[in-house]
Coordinates of C-alpha atoms in Angstrom, one line a residue:
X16 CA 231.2 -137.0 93.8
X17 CA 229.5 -134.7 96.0
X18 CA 227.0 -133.4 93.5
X19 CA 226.2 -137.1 93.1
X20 CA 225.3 -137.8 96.5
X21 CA 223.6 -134.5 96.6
X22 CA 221.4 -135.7 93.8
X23 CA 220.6 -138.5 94.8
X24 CA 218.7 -137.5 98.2
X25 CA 216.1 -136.1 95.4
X26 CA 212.9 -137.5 94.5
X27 CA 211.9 -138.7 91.1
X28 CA 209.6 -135.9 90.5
X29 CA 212.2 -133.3 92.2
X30 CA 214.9 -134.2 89.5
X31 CA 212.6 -134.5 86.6
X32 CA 211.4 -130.7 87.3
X33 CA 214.9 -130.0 87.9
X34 CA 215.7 -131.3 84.6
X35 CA 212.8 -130.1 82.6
X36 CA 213.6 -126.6 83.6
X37 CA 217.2 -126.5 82.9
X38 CA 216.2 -127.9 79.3
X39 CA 214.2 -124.7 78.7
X40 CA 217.5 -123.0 79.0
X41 CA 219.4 -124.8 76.1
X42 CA 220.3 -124.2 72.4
X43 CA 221.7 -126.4 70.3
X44 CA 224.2 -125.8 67.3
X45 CA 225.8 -127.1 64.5
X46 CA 228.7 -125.9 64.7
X47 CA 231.9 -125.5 62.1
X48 CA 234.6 -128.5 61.7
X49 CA 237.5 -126.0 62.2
X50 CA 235.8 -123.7 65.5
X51 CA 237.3 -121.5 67.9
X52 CA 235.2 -122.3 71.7
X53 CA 236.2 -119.2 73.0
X54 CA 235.1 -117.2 70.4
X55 CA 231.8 -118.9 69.9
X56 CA 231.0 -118.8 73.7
X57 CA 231.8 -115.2 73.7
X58 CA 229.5 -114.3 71.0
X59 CA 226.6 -116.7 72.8
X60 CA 227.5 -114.7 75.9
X61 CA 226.1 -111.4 74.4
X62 CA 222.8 -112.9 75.1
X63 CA 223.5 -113.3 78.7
X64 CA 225.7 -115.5 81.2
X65 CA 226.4 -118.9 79.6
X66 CA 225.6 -121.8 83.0
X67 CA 227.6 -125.0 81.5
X68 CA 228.4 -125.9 77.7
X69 CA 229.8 -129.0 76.3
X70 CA 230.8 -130.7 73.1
X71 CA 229.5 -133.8 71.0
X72 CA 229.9 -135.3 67.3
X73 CA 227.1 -136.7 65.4
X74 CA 227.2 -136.2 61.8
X75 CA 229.4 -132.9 63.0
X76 CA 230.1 -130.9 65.8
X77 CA 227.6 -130.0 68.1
X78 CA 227.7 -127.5 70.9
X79 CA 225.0 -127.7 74.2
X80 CA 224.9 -124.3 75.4
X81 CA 222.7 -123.8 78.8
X82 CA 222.0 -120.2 79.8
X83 CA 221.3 -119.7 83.3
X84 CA 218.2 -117.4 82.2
X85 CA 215.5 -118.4 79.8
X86 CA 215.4 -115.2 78.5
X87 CA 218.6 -115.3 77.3
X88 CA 217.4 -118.0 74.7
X89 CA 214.6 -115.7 73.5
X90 CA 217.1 -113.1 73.2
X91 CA 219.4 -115.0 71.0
X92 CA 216.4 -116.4 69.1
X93 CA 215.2 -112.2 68.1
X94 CA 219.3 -111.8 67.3
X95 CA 219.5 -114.5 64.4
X96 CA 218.7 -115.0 60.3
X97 CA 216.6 -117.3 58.5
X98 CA 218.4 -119.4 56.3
X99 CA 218.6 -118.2 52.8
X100 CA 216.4 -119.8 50.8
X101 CA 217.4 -119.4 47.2
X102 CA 217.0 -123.1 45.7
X103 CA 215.4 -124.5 48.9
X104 CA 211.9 -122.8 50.6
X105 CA 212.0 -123.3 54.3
X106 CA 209.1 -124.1 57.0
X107 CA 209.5 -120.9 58.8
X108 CA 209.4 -122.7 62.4
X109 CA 212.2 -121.1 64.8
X110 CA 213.4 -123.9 67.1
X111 CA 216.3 -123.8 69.3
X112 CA 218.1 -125.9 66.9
X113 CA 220.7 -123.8 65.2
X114 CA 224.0 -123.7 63.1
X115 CA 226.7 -121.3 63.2
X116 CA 228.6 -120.7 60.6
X117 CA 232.3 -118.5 60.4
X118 CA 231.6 -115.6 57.6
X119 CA 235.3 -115.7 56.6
X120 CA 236.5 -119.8 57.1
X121 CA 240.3 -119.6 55.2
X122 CA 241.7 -116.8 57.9
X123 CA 239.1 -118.1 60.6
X124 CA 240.7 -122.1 60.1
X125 CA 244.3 -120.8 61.7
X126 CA 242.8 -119.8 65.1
X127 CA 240.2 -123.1 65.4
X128 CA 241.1 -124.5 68.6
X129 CA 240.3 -128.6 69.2
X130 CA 237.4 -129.0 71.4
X131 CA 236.7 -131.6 74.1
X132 CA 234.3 -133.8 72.4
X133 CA 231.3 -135.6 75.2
X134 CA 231.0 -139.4 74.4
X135 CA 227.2 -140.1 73.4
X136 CA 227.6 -144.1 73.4
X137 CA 229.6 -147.1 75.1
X138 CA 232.3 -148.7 74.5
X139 CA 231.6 -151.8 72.4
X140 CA 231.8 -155.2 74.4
X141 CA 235.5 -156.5 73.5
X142 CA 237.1 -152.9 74.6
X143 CA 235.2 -153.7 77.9
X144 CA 236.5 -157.1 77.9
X145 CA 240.3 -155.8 77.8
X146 CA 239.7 -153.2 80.7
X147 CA 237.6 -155.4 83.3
X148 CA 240.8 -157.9 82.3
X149 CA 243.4 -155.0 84.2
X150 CA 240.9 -155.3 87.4
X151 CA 241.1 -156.3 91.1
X152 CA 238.3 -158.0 91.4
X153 CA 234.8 -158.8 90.3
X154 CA 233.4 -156.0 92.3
X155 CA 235.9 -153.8 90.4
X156 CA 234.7 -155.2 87.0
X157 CA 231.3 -154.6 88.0
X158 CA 231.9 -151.2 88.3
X159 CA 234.3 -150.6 85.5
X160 CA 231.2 -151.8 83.6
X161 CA 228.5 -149.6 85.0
X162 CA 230.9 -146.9 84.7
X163 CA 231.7 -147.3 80.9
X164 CA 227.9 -148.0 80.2
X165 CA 225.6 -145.6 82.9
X166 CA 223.8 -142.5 81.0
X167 CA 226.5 -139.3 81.6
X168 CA 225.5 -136.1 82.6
X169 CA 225.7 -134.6 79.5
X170 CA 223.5 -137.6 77.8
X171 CA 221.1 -137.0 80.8
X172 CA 220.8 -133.2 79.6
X173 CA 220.1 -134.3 76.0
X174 CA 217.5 -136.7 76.7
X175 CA 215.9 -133.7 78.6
X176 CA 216.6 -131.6 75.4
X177 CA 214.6 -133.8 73.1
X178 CA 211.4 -133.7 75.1
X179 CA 211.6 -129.7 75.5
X180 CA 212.0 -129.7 71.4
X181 CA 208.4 -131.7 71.0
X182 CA 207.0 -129.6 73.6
X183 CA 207.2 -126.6 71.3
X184 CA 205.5 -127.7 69.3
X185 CA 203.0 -129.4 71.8
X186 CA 202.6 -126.3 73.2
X187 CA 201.7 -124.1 70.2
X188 CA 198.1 -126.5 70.4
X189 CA 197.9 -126.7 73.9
X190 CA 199.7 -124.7 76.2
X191 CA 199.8 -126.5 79.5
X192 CA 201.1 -129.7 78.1
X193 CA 204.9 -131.2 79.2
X194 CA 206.7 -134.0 77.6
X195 CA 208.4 -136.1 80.0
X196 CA 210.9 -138.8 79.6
X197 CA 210.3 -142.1 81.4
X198 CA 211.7 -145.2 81.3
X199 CA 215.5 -146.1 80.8
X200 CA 216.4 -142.2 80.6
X201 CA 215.4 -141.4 84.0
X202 CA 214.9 -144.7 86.1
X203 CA 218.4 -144.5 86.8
X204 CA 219.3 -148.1 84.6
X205 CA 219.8 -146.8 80.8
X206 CA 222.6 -146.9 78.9
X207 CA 224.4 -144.7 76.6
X208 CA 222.6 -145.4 73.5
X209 CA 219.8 -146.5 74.5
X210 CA 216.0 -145.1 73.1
X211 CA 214.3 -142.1 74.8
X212 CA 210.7 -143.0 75.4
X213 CA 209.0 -139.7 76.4
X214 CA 205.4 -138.8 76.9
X215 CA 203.0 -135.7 76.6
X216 CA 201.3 -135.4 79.5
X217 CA 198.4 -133.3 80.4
X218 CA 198.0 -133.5 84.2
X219 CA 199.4 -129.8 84.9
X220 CA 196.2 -129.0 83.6
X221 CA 194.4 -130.6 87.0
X222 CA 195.3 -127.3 88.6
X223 CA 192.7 -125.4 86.7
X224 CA 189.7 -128.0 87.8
X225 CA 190.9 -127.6 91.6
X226 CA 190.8 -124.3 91.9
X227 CA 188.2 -123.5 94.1
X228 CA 184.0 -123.3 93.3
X229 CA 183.4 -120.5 95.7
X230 CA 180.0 -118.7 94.7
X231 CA 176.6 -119.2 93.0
X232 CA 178.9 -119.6 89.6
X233 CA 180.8 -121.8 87.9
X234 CA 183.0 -121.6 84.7
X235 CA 184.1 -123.9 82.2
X236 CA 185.9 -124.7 79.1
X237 CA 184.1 -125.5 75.9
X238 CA 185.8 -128.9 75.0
X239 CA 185.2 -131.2 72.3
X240 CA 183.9 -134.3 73.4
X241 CA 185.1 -137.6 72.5
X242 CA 183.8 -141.3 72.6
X243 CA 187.0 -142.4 74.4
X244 CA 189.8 -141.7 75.8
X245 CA 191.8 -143.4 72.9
X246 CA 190.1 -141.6 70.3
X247 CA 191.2 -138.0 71.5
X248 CA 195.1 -140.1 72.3
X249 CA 195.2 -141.3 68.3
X250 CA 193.9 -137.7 66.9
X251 CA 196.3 -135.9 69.2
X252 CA 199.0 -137.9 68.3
X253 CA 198.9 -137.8 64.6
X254 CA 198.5 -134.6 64.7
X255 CA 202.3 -134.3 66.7
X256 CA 203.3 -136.9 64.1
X257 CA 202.6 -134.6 61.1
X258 CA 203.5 -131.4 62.8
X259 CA 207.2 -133.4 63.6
X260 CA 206.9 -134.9 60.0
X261 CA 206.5 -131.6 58.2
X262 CA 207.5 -128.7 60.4
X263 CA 210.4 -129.9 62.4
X264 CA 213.5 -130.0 61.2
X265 CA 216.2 -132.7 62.0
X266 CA 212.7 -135.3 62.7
X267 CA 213.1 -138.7 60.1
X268 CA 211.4 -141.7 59.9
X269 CA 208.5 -140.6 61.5
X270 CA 205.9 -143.2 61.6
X271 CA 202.6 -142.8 63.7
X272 CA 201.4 -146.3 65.2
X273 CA 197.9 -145.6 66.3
X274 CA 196.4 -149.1 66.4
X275 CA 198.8 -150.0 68.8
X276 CA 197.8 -151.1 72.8
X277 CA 199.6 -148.2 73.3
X278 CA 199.0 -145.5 70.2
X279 CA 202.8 -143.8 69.8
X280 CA 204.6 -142.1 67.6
X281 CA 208.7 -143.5 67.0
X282 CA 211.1 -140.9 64.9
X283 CA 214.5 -140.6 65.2
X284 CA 216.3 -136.8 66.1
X285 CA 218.8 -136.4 64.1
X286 CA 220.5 -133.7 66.2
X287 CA 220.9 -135.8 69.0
X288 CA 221.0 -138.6 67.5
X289 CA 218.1 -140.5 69.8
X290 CA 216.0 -142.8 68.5
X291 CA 212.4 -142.0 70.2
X292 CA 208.8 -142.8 71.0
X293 CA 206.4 -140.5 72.1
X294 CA 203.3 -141.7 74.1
X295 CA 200.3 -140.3 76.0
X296 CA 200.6 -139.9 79.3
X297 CA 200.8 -143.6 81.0
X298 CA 200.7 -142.6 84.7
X299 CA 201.2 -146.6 85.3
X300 CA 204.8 -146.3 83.5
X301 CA 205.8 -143.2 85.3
X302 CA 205.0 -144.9 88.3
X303 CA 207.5 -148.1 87.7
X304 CA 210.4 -145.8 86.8
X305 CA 210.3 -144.3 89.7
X306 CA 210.1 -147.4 91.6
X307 CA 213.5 -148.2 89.9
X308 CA 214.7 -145.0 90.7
X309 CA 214.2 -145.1 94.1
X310 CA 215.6 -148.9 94.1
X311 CA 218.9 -147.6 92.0
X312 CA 219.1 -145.1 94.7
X313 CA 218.6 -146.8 97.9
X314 CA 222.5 -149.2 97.2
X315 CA 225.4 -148.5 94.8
X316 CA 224.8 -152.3 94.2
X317 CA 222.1 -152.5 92.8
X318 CA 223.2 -150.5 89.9
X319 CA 226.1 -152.4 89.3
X320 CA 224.2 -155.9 89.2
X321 CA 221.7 -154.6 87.0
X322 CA 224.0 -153.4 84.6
X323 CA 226.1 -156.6 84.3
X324 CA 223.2 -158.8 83.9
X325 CA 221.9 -157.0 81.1
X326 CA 225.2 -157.4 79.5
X327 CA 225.7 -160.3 80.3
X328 CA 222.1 -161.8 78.8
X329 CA 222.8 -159.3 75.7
X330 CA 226.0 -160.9 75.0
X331 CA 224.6 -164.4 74.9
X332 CA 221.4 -163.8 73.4
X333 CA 219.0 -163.8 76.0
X334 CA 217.6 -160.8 75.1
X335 CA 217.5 -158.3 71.5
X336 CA 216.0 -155.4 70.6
X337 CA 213.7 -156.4 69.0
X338 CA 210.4 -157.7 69.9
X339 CA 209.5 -161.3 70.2
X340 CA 210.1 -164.5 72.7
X341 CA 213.1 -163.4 74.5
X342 CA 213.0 -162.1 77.9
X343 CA 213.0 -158.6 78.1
X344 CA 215.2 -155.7 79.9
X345 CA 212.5 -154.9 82.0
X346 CA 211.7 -158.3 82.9
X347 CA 215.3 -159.0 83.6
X348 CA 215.7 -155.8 86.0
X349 CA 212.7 -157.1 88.0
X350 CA 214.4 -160.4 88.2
X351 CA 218.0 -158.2 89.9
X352 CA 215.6 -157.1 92.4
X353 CA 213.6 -159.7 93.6
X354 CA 216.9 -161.6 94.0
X355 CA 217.8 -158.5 96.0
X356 CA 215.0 -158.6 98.4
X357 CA 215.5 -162.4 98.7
X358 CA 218.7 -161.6 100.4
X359 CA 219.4 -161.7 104.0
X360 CA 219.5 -159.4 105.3
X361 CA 217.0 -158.2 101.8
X362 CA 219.6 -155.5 100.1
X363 CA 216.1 -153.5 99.0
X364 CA 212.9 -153.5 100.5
X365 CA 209.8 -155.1 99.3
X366 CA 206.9 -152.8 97.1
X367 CA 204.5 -153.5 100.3
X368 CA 207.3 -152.2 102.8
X369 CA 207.4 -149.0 100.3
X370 CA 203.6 -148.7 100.5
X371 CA 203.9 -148.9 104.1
X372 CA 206.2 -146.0 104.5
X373 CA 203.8 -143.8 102.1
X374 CA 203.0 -140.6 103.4
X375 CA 199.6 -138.8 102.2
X376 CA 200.8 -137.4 99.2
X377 CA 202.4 -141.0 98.3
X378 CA 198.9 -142.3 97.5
X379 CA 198.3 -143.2 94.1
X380 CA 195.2 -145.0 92.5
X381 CA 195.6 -145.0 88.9
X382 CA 192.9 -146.9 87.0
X383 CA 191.9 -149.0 90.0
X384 CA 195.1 -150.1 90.6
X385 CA 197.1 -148.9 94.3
X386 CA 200.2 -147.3 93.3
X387 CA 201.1 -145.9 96.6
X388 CA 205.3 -146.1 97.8
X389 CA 207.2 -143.6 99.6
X390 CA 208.8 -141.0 97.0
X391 CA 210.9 -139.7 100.0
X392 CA 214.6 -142.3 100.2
X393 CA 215.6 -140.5 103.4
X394 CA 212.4 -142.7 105.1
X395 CA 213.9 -146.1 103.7
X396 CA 216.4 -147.4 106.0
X397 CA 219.9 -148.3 104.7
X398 CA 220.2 -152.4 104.4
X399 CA 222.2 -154.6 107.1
X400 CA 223.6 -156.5 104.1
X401 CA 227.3 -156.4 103.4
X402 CA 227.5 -158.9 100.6
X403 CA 230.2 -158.2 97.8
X404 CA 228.8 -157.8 94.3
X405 CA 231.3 -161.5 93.4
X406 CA 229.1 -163.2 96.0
X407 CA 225.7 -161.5 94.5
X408 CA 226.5 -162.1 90.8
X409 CA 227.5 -165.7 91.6
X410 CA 224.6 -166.5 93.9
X411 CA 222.6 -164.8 90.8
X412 CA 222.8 -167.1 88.5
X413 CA 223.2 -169.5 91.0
X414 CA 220.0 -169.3 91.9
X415 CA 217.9 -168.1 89.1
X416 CA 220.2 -171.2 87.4
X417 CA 217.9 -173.4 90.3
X418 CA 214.6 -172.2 90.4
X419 CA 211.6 -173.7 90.0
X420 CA 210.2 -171.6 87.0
X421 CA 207.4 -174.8 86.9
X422 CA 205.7 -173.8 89.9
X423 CA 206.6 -170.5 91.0
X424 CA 206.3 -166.9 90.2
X425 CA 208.3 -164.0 91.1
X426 CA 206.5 -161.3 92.9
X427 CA 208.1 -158.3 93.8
X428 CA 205.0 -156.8 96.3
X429 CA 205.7 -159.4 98.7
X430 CA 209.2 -160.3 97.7
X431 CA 208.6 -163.8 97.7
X432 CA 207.9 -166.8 95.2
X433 CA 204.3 -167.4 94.5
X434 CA 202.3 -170.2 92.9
X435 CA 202.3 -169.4 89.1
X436 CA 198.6 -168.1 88.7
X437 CA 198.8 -169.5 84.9
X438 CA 201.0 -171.6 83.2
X439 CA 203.1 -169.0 81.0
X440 CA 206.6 -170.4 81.5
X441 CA 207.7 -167.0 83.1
X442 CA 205.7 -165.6 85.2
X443 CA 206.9 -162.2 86.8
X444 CA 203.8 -160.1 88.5
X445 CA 203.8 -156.9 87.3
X446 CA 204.4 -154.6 90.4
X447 CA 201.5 -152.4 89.7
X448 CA 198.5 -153.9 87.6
X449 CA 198.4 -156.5 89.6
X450 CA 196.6 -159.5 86.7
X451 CA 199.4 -158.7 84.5
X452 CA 202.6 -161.0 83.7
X453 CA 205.1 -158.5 82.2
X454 CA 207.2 -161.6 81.3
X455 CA 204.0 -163.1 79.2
X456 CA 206.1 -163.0 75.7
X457 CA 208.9 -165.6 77.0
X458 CA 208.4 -168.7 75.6
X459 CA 209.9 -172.4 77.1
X460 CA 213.2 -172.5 75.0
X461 CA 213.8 -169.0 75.8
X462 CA 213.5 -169.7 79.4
X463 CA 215.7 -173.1 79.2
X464 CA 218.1 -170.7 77.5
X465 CA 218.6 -168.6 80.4
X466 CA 218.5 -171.0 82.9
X467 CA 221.0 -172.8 80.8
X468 CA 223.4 -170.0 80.7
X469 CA 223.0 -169.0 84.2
X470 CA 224.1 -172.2 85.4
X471 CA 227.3 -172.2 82.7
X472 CA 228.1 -168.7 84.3
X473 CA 227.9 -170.0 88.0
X474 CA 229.7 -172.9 86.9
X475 CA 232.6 -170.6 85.4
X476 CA 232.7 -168.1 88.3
X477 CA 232.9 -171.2 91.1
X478 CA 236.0 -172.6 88.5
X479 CA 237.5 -169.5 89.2
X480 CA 241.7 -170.3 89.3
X481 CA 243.7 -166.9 90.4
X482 CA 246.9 -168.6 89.2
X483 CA 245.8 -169.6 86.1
X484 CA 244.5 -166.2 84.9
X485 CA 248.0 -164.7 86.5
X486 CA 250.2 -167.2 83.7
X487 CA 247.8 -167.2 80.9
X488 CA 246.2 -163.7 81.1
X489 CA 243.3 -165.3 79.8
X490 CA 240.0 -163.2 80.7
X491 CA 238.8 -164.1 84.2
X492 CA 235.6 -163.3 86.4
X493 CA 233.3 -160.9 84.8
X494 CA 235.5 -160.5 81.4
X495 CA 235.0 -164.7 81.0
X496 CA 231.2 -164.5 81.2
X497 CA 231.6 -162.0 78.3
X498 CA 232.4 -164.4 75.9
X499 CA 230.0 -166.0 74.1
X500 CA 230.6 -169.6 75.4
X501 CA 230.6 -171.9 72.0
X502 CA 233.7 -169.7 71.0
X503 CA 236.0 -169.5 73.8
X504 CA 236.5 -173.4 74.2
X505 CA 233.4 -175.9 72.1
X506 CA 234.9 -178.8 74.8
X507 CA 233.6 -176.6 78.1
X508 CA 230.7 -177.0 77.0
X509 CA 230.3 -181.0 77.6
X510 CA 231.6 -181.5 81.0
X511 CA 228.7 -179.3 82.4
X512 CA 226.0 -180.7 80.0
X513 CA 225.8 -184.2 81.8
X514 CA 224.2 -182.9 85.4
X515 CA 221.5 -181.4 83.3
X516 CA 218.1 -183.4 81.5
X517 CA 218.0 -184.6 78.1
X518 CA 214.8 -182.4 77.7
X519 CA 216.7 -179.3 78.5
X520 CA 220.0 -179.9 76.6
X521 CA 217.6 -180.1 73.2
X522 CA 216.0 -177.2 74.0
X523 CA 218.9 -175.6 74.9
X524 CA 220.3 -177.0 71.1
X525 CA 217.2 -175.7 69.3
X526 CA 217.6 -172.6 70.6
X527 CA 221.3 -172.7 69.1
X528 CA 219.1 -174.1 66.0
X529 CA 221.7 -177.2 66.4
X530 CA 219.2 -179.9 66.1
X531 CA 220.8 -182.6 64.6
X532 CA 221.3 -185.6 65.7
X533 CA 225.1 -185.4 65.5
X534 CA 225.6 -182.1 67.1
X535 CA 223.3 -183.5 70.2
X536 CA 225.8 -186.1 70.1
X537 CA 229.0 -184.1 70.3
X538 CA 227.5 -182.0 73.1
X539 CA 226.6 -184.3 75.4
X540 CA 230.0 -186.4 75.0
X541 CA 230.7 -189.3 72.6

């Protein structure tokens, strides 16, 4: 659409001010089972001209009202009641989370009306299946995918919606701070459903220390003083994790992990329905999803690869979420675009050729480390490459199915294989702090597992028989790498086994925690 391509042009700090701002605007409400929009949105519109509006279920109907005027929010807020508390006393905090009840429900029920409701989560995996089965091609699968999986609009709103709600509270202690979503929500690659990692930041306070020292005088705030930078992280933190945890309503399971690398708090929000971690400004984090941003910007493909590899490796177990040996999203995504600049012509350009483009207010040192790119996509120029995504997603596994994980590493700054520095069996560069392996959890069976698979997948896609999949409408292209492969056909399995090691094949069985000796035997071939 035309507001896509519109949006698009923006830069990652353009949309997430955008966004921030239009979250200020919004209510949320419970709303009746049997409701009447009209009614309800004429009501709301008392308080002042109602911008956009949908629908979604969680535990009951919810309605996401966005004024086009803040104070149309405050205005509502002076207009309603405090529940009544007769067997119940209530935290008197007013948030913009609401419920709306019908006074007289019997004669209201005959005028309800049935209200469009905004899916909040995918499709699950053998739906897909069936629909990527009715398509053209594999491009066309790839897309059905990304299409049935990419964050909507309205999702995007909400995720934006439950980092406004902590910064009411954030703000009632200090009232320059912002919590920002970064990560999966914003970096252009999450799916419906997946967590919203957000962060309080307090840079917006580096305006006051800038402004200018004119004069024999200077003026300060009294602040308390700290040993470290952690320190004041954990006490801030747990005191957002109680405030959550006792005030907020709709906040569960909130647990506050301060010994962590990374101090957080994790809750889940029931009103949206998110599962979420707050952290403390990580300008380091910020700084890779909007590297992915711009990189899910810059080529539709990119996207759509991402997407399906992810689904792909979920499918088969490459990766879980939980924590522990298996590759990781992240990991995986870098792995997409290094394979992308390794193209030729390269589909995106290298993190050097980003820095190179960097204008002055591009350059970033965070911590030591340079974390300059261009934040402007109109100064990238569009790639040469006209590859289909069926050539890229074969030549995918294809090659990651053939690399020399032994020796080399994948580095994204130079977009080139490097010698491994150390002998982790994965070793991806992390595109910023440059001594760090983001891939250092993966462990050798994990790895022979995904190299394993890849080469099954390549192997299926190259096997590829248009007339068979016409007669026996069995799933082809994409849909057949959706599959786990022990349970489509066990006999597949052999042919494709002898071209590879004996060393590999067991790993590749302990992994499926097959190791006996007779189920080595049946998969290699009597």
């Amino acid at each position: 659409t035309d507001a896509e391509v519109n949006n698009k042009k923006k830069t990652f700090t353009e949309v997430q001010t955008e966004r921030l701002e239009q979250a200020e605007r919004i209510v949320l409400i419970k709303c009746p089972s049997k409701l009447n929009e009209n009614k309800l949105l004429q009501y709301l519109s008392s308080h002042g001209n109602i911008k956009s509006h949908f629908f979604f279920e969680n535990r009951g109907i919810h309605a996401v009202i966005e004024f086009s005027e803040r104070s149309s929010v405050a205005s509502l807020q002076d207009a309603i009641g405090i529940p009544s508390a007769a067997e119940h006393h209530v935290v008197p905090f007013k948030s913009r989370l609401l419920t709306f009840t019908v006074k007289n429900p019997v004669s209201r029920a005959a005028e309800a009306t049935s209200v469009h409701l905004s899916p909040q989560s995918h499709i699950p995996v053998n739906e897909l299946i069936q629909k990527l089965c009715q398509a053209e091609s594999i491009s066309n699968q790839m897309y059905i995918l990304l299409n049935e999986y990419q964050l909507t609009e309205e999702n995007t709103k909400l995720r934006y919606l439950a980092c406004s709600l902590i910064r009411d509270f954030t703000r009632a202690y200090f009232p320059d701070s912002t919590v920002k979503p970064f990560g999966s929500s914003v970096n252009t690659f999450g799916k419906l459903g997946c967590d919203v990692d957000m962060f309080l930041d307090f840079h917006d306070t580096e305006k006051h220390a800038t402004k200018a020292k004119k004069g024999p005088f200077e003026m300060e705030y009294q602040m308390r003083r700290l040993p470290s930078e952690r320190l004041a992280t954990q006490k801030i933190l747990s005191v957002i994790g109680d405030c959550l945890d006792n005030f907020g309503p709709g906040y569960v399971n909130v647990q506050k992990i301060l010994n962590a690398r990374c101090p957080l708090v994790k809750f889940f929000h029931q009103p949206t329905g998110f599962q979420c971690d707050l952290s403390v400004s990580n300008s380091i984090a910020i700084k890779s999803s909007e590297l992915l941003y711009i990189y899910g910007c810059l080529d539709s493909r990119v996207r759509a690869l991402v997407f399906t590899i992810r689904c792909w490796a979920r499918v088969h177990g490459l990766t879980n979420s939980i924590p522990g040996t298996w590759i990781t999203n992240f990991s995986l995504t870098m792995m997409v675009m290094f394979f992308l600049q390794k193209r030729s012509p390269p589909i995106i350009p290298t993190l050097d050729q980003l820095k190179e483009l960097a204008g002055e207010k591009d350059k970033h040192v965070i911590g030591g480390y340079d974390c300059s790119f261009v934040s402007d996509l109109s100064k990238i120029k569009p790639t040469k490459n006209t590859e289909t995504l069926d050539t890229l997603l074969g030549d995918f596994f294809e090659y990651f199915g053939n690399f020399d994980f032994r020796k080399n590493s994948i580095n994204l700054r130079k977009g080139k294989e490097v010698n491994k520095p150390e002998s982790s069996p994965l070793y991806i560069w992390n595109p910023f702090e440059q001594d760090l392996n983001i891939s250092k959890n993966v462990n050798q069976p994990q790895l022979e597992k995904f190299v394993a698979t890849a080469r099954e997948s390549a192997w299926i896609l190259q096997k590829e028989d248009e007339t068979r999949r016409m007669i026996n409408q069995e799933p082809w292209g994409l849909a057949a790498l959706l599959i786990p492969f022990g349970k489509s056909n066990p006999n597949k399995m052999k042919n494709r086994m002898k071209g590879m090691g004996s060393e590999t094949i067991r790993s590749l069985l302990d992994s499926l925690k097959l190791n006996s000796a007779n189920s080595l035997q049946k998969a290699v071939g009597k």
